[in-house]
PDB file of C-alpha atoms in Angstrom:
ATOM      1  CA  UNK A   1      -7.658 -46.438  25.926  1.00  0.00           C
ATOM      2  CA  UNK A   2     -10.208 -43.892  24.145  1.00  0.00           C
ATOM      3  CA  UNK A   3      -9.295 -41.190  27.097  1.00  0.00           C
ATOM      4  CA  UNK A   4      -5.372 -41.645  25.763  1.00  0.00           C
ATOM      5  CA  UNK A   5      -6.070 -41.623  22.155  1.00  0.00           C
ATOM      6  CA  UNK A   6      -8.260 -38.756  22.126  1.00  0.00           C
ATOM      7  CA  UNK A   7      -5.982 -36.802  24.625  1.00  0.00           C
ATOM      8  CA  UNK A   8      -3.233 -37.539  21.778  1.00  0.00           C
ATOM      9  CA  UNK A   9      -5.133 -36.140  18.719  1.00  0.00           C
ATOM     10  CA  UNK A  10      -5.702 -33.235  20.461  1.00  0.00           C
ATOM     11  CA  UNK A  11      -2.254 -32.622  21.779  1.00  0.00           C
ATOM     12  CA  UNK A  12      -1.019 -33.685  18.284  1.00  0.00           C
ATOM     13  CA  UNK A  13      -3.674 -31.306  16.858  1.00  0.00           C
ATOM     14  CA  UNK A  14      -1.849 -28.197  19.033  1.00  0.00           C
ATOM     15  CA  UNK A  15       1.427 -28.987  17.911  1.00  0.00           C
ATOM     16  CA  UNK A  16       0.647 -28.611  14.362  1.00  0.00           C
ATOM     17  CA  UNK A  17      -1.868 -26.195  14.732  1.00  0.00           C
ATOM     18  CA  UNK A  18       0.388 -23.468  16.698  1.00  0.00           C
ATOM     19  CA  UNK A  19       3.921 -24.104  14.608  1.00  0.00           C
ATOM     20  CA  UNK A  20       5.931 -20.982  13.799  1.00  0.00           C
ATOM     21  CA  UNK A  21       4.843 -19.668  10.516  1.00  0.00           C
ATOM     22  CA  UNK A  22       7.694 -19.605   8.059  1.00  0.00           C
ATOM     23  CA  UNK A  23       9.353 -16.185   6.365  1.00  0.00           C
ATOM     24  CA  UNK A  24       6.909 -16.509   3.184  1.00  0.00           C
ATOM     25  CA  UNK A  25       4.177 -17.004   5.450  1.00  0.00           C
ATOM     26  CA  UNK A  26       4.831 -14.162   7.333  1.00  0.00           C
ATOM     27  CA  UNK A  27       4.869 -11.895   4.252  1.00  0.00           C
ATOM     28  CA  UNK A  28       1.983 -13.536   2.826  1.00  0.00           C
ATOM     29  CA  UNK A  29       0.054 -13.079   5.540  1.00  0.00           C
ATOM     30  CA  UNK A  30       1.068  -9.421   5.846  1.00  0.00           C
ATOM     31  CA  UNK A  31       0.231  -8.674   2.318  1.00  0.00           C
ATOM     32  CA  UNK A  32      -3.070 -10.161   2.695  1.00  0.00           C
ATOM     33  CA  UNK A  33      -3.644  -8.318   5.522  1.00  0.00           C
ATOM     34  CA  UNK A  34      -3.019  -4.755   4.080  1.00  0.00           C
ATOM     35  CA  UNK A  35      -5.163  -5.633   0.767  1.00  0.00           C
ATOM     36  CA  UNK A  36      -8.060  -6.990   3.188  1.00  0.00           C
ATOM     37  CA  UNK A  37      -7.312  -3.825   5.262  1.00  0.00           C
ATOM     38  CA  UNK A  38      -7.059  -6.833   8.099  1.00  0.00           C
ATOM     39  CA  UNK A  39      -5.137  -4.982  11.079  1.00  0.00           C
ATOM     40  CA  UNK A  40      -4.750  -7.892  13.343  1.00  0.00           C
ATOM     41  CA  UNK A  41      -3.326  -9.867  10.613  1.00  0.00           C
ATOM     42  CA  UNK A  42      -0.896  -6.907   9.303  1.00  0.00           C
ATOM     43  CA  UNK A  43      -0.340  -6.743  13.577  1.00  0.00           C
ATOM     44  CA  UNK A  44       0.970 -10.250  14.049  1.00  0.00           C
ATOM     45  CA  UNK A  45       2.998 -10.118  10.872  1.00  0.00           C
ATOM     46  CA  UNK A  46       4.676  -7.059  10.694  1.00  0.00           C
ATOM     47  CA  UNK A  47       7.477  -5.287  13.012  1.00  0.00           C
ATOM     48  CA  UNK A  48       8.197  -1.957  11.654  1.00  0.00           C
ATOM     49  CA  UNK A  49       6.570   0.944  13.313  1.00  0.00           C
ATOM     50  CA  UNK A  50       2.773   1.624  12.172  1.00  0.00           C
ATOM     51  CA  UNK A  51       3.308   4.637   9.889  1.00  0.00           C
ATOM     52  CA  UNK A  52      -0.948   5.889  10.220  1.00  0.00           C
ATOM     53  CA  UNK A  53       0.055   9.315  11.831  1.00  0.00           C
ATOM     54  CA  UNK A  54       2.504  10.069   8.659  1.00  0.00           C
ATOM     55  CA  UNK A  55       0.333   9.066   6.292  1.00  0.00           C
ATOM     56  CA  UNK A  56      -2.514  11.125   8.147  1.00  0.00           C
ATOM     57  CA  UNK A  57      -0.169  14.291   8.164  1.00  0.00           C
ATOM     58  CA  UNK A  58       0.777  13.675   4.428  1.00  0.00           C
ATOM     59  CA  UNK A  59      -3.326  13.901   3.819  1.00  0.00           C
ATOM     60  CA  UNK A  60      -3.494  16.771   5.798  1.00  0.00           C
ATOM     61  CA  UNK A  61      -0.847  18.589   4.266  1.00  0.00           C
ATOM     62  CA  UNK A  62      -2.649  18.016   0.744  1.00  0.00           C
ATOM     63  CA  UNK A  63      -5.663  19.391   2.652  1.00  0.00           C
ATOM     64  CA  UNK A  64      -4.259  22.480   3.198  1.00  0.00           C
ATOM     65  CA  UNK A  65      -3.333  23.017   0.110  1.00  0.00           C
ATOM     66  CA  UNK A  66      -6.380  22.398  -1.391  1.00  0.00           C
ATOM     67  CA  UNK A  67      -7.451  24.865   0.916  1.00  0.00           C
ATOM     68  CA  UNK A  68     -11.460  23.280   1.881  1.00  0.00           C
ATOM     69  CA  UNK A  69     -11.731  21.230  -1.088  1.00  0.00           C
ATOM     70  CA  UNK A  70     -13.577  17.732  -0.285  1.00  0.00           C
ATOM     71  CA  UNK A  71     -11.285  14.976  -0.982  1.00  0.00           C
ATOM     72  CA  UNK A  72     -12.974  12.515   0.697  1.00  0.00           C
ATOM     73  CA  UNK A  73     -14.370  10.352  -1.998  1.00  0.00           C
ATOM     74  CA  UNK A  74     -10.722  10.640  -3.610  1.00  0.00           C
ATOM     75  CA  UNK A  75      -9.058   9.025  -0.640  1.00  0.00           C
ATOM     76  CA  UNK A  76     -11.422   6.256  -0.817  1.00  0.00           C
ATOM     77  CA  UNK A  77     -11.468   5.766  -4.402  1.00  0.00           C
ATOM     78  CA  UNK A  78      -6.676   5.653  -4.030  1.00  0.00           C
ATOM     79  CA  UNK A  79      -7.115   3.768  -1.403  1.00  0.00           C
ATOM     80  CA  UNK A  80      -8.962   0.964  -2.827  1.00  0.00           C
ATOM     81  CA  UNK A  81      -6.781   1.001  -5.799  1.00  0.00           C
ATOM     82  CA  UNK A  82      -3.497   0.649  -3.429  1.00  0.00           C
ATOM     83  CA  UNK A  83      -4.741  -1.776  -2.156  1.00  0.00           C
ATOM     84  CA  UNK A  84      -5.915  -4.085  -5.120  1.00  0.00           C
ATOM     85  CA  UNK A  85      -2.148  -5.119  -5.770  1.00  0.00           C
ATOM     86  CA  UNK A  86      -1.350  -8.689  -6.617  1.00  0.00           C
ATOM     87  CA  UNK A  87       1.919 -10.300  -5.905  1.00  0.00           C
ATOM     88  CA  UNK A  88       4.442 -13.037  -6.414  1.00  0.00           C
ATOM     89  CA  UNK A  89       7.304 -14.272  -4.422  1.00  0.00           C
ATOM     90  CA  UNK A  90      10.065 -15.028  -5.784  1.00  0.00           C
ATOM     91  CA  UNK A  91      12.963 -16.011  -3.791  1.00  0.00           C
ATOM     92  CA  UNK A  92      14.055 -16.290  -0.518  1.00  0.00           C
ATOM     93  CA  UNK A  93      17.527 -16.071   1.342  1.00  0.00           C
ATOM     94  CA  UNK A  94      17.920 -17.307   4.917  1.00  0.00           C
ATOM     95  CA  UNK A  95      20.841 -15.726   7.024  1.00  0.00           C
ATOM     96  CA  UNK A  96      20.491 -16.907  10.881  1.00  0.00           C
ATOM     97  CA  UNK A  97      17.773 -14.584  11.881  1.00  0.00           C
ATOM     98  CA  UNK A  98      17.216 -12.657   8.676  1.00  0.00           C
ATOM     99  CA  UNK A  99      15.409 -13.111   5.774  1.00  0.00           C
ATOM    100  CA  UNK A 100      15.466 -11.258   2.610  1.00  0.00           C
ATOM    101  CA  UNK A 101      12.379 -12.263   0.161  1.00  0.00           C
ATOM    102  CA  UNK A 102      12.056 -11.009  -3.740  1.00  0.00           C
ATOM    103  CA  UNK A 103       8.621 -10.150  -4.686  1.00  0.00           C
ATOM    104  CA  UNK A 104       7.178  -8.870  -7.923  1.00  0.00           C
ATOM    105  CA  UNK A 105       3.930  -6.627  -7.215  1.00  0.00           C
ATOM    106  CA  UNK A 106       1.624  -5.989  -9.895  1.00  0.00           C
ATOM    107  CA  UNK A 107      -1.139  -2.662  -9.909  1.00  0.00           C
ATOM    108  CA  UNK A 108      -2.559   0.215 -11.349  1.00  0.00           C
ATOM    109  CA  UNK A 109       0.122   2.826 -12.755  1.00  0.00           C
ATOM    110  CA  UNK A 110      -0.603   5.737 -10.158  1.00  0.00           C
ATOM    111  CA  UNK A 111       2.549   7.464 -10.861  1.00  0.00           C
ATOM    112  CA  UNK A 112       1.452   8.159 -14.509  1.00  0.00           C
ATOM    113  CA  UNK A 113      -1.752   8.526 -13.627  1.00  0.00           C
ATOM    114  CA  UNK A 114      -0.473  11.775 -11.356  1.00  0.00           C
ATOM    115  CA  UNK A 115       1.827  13.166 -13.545  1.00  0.00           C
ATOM    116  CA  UNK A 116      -0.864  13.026 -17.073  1.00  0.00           C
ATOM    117  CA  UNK A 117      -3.315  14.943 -13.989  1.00  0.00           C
ATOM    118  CA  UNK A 118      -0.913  17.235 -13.296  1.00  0.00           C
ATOM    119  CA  UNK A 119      -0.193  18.511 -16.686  1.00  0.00           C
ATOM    120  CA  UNK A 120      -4.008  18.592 -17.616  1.00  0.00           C
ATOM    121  CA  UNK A 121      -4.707  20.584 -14.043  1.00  0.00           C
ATOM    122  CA  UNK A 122      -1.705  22.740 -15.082  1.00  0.00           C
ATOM    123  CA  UNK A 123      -3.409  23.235 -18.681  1.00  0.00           C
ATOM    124  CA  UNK A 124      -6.826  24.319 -17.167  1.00  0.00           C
ATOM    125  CA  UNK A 125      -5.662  26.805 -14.677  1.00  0.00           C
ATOM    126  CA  UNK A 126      -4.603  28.753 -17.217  1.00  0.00           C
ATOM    127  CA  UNK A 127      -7.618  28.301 -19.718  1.00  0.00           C
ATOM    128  CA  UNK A 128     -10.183  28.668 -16.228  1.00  0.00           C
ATOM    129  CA  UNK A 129      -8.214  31.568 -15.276  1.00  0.00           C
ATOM    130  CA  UNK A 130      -9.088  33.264 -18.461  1.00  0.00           C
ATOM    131  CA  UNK A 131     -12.643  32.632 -18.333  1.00  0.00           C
ATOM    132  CA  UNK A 132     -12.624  34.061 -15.076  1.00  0.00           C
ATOM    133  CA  UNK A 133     -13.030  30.812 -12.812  1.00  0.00           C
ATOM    134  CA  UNK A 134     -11.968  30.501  -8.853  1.00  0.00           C
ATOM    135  CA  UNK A 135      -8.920  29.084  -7.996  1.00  0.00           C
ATOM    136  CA  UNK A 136     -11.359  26.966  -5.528  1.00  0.00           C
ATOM    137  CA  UNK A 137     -13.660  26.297  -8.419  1.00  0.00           C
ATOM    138  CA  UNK A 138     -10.709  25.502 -10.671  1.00  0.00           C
ATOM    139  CA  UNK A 139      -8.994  22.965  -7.353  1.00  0.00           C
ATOM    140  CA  UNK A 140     -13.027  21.413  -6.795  1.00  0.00           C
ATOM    141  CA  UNK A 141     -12.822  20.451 -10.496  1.00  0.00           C
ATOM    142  CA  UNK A 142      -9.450  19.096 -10.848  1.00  0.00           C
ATOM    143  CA  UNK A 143     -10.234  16.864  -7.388  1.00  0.00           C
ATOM    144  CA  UNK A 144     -13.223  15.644  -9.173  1.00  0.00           C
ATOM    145  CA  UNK A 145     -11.080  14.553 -12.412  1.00  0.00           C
ATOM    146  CA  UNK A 146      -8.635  12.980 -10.584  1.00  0.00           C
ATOM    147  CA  UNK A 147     -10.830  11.230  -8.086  1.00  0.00           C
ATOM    148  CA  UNK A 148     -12.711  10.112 -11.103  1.00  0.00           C
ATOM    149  CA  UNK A 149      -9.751   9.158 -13.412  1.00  0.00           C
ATOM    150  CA  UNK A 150      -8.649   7.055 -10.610  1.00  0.00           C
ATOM    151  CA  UNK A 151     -11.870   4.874 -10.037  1.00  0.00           C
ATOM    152  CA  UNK A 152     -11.781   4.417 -13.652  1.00  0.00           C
ATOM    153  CA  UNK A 153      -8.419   2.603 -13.745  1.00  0.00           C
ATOM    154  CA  UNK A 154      -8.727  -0.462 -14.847  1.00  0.00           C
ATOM    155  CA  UNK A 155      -5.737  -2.177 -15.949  1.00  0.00           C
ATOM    156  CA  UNK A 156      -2.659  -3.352 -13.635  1.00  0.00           C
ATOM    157  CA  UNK A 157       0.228  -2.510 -15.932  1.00  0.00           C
ATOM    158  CA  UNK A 158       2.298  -1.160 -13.679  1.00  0.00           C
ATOM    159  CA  UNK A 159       5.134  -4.406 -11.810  1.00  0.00           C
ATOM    160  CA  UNK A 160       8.111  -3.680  -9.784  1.00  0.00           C
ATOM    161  CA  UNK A 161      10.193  -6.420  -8.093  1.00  0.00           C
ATOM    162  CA  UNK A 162      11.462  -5.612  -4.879  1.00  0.00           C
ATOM    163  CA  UNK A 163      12.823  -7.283  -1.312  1.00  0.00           C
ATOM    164  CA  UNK A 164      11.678  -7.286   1.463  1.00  0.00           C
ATOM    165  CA  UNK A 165      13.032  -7.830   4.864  1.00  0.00           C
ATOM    166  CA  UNK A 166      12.344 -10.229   8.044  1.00  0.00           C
ATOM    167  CA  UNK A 167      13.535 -10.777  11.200  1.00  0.00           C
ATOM    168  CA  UNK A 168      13.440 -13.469  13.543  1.00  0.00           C
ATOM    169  CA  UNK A 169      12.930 -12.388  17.020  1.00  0.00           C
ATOM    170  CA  UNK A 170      10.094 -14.881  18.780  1.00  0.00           C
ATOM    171  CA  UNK A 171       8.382 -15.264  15.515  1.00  0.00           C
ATOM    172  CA  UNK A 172       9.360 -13.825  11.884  1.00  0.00           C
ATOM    173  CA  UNK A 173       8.208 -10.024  11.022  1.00  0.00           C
ATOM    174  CA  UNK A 174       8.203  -7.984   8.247  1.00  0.00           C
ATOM    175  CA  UNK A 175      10.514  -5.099   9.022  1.00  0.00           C
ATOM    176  CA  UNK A 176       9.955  -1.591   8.572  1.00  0.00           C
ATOM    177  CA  UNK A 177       8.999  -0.755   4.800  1.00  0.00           C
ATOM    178  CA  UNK A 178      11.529   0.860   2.586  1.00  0.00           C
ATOM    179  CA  UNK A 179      10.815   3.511   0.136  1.00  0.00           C
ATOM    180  CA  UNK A 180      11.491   1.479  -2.677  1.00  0.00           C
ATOM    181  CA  UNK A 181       8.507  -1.322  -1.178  1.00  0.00           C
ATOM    182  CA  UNK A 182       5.968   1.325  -0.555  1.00  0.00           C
ATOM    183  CA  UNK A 183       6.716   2.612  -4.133  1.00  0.00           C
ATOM    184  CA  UNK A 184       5.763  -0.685  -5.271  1.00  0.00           C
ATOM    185  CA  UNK A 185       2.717  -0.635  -3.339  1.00  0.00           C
ATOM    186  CA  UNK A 186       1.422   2.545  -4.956  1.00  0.00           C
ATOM    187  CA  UNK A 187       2.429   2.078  -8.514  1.00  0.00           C
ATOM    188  CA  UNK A 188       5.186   4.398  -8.993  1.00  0.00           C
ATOM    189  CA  UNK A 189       3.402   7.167  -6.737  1.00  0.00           C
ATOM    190  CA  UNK A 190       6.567   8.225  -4.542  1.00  0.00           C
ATOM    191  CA  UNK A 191       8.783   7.923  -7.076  1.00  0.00           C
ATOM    192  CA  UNK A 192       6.634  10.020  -9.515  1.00  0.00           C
ATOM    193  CA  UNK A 193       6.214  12.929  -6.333  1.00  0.00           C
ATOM    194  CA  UNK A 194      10.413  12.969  -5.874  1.00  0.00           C
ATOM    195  CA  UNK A 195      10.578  13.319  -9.948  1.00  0.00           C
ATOM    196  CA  UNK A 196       7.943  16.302  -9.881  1.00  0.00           C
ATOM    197  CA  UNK A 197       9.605  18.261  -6.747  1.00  0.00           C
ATOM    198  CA  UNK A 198      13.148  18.260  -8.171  1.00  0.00           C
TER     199      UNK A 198
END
């Protein structure tokens, strides 16, 4: 009688323990895993193709143009400010094997924060240029403002509401990431970038 009982809490145990997440789960569990930089979790909740070799080409096209200028401690500082994002869900829609889910993220207004460096940077060339200053001296100092400026952020006022999109295949994934989501995800940054290169 014990042998059947306990043979039945554990089955009963596996069952509930290995059930399909849902779609809110899913994206949960992906957020999560990018803010806790958590790469199995982003693994078994996401479905897109992992983007690392763009956004290591983007970083070394900024390299080159700061031609040998450390930015080192000002990837670490944007990362960890990308990745302090909070968020709320919304809504959900169910369609067969499609799911579209609203979500409102909440962080730190990079795109102003770019733009308000760029017009100081812009300011100082000139004034450094007249004083005689490097171009590499002037590009060192302007990394160290901006790396600074951005540890210093300290207030989430930036929110965007956006969808995102699942699909159902053996389990629910988040599918690739659409301009307008990794926008969210980096307070305005993209959208600032288009503004300043038309």
């Amino acid at each position: 009688m014990k042998k059947k009982s306990l043979l039945f809490i554990i089955t009963l145990f596996l069952l509930t323990g290995c059930h399909m997440m849902t779609p809110e789960q899913t994206l949960t569990t992906f957020l999560n895993g990018l803010k806790k930089q958590n790469a199995r979790m982003v693994y078994l909740s996401y479905g897109g193709k992992m983007f690392k070799k763009d956004i290591e080409e983007d970083i070394d096209v900024a390299d080159d143009y700061l031609h040998g200028v450390d930015t080192t401690n000002l990837k670490k500082e944007a990362l960890k400010k990308f990745l302090d994002f909070d968020f709320t869900i919304n809504a959900v829609a169910l369609h067969n094997n499609h799911a579209k889910i609203q979500v409102t993220i909440t962080t730190y207004d990079s795109g102003k924060l770019l733009k308000d460096w760029l017009e100081d940077y812009q300011a100082r060339v000139v004034v450094t240029r007249f004083s005689g200053a490097k171009r590499f001296e002037i590009k060192e100092k302007a990394i160290e403002k901006l790396t600074n400026d951005i540890a210093h952020l300290t207030q989430k006022d930036y929110q965007s509401t956006i969808y995102f999109t699942l699909t159902k295949k053996s389990s629910w994934k988040v599918d690739e990431l659409s301009d307008e989501v990794k926008n969210a995800l980096t307070g305005g940054l993209l959208e600032t970038v288009e503004r300043l290169n038309d």
